Short mmCIF file of C-alpha atoms in Angstrom, two decimals:
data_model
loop_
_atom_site.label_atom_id
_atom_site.label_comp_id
_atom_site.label_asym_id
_atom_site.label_seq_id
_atom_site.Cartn_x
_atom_site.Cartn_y
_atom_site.Cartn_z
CA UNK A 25 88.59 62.26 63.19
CA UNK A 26 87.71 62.74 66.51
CA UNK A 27 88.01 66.48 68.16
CA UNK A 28 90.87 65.17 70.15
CA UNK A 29 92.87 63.96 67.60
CA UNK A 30 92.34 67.47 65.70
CA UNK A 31 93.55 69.54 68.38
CA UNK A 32 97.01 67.20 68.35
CA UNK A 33 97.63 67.88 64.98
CA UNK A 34 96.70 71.21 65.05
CA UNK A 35 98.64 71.53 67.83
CA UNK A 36 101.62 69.40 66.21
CA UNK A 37 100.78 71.48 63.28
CA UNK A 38 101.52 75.01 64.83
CA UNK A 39 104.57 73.65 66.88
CA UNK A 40 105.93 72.96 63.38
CA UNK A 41 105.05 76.25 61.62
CA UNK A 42 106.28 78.12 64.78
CA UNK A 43 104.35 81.04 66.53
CA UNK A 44 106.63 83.52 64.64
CA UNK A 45 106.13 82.46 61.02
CA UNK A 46 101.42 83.00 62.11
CA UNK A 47 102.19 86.55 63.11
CA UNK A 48 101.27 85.35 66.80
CA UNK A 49 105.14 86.25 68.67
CA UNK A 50 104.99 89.89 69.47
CA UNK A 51 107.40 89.90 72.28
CA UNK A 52 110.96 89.74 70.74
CA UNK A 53 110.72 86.62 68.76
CA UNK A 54 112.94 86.25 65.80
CA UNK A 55 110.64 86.09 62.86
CA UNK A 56 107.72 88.28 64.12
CA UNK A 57 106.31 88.31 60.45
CA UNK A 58 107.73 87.57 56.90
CA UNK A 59 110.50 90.61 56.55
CA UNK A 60 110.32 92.04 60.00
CA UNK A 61 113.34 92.60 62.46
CA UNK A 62 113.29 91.26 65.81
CA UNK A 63 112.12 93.96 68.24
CA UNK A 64 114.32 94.14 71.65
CA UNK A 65 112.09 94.12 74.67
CA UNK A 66 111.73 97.22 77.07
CA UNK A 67 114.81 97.85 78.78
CA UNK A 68 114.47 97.25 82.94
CA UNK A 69 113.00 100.28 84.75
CA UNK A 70 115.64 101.89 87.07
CA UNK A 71 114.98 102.07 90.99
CA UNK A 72 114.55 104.50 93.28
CA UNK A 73 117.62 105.65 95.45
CA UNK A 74 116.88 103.34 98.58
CA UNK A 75 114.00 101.63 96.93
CA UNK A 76 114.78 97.55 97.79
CA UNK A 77 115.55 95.62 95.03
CA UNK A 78 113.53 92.97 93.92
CA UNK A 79 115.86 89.79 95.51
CA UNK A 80 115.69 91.78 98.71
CA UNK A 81 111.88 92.50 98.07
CA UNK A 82 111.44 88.90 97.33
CA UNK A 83 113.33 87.43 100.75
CA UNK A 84 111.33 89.93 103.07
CA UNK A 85 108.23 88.44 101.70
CA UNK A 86 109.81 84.91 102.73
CA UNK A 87 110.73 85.75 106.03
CA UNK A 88 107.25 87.31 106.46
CA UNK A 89 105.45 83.71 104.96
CA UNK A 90 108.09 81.96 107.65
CA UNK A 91 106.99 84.11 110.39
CA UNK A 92 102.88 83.33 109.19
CA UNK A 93 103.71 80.02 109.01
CA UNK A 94 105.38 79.51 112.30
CA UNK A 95 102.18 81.47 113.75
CA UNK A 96 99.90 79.32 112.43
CA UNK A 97 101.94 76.13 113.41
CA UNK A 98 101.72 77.30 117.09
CA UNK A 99 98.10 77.93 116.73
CA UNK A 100 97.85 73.93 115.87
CA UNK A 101 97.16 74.12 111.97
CA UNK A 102 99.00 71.18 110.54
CA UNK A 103 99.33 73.04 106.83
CA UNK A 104 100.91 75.53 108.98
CA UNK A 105 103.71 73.70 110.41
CA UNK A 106 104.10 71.56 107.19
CA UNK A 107 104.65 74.65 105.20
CA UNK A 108 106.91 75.91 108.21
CA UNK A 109 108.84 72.19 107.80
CA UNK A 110 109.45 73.30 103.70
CA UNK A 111 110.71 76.69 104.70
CA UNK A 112 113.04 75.72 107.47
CA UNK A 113 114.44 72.60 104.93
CA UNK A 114 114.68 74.75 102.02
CA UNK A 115 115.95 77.68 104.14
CA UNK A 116 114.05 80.24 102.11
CA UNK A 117 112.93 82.45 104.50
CA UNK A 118 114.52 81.11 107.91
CA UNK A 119 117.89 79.52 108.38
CA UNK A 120 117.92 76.18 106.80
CA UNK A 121 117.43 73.33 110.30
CA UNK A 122 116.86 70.00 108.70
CA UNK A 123 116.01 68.50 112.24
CA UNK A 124 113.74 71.47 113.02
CA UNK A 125 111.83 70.87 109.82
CA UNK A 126 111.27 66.85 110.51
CA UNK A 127 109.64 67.97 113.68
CA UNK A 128 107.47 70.15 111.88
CA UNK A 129 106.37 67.69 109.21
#
């Protein structure tokens, strides 16, 4: 058999057994081992008092890619203003402009 076809099976193989039933799902699964209880995972660690949340974390980090992007764009970088074009039509990061992102792409 060649060493291809061995990794399919055992591949097929372990997708059958499950990852539980080999001792190898630690992280809440089901059946962790033969008898064992599934384990809850850690419960979400509380934030500071005016500490940003991680949504708000998340869309300041968009805004500042936007902001990059739209630098590099005017600097003549064509990845620049492509990746300006996605932000602008997805509107993740600057206010969705379907006409302002053809321009850029």
């Amino acid at each position: 058999m060649p060493a291809a076809a061995a990794v399919l099976v055992a591949i097929g193989t372990l997708g059958a057994v499950g990852l539980g039933a080999l001792g190898l799902c630690t992280l809440g699964c089901a059946a962790t081992r033969a008898g064992s209880t599934a384990r809850p995972l850690a419960p979400p660690v509380a934030r500071a008092p005016g500490e940003p949340s991680a949504s708000e974390r998340q869309a300041a980090d968009q805004r500042a890619a936007a902001d990059r992007y739209r630098q590099a764009c005017e600097a003549g970088q064509p990845l620049g203003c492509y990746n300006l074009g996605m932000v602008e039509a997805t509107g993740l990061g600057a206010p969705r402009d379907l006409a302002a992102a053809a321009r850029h792409f």
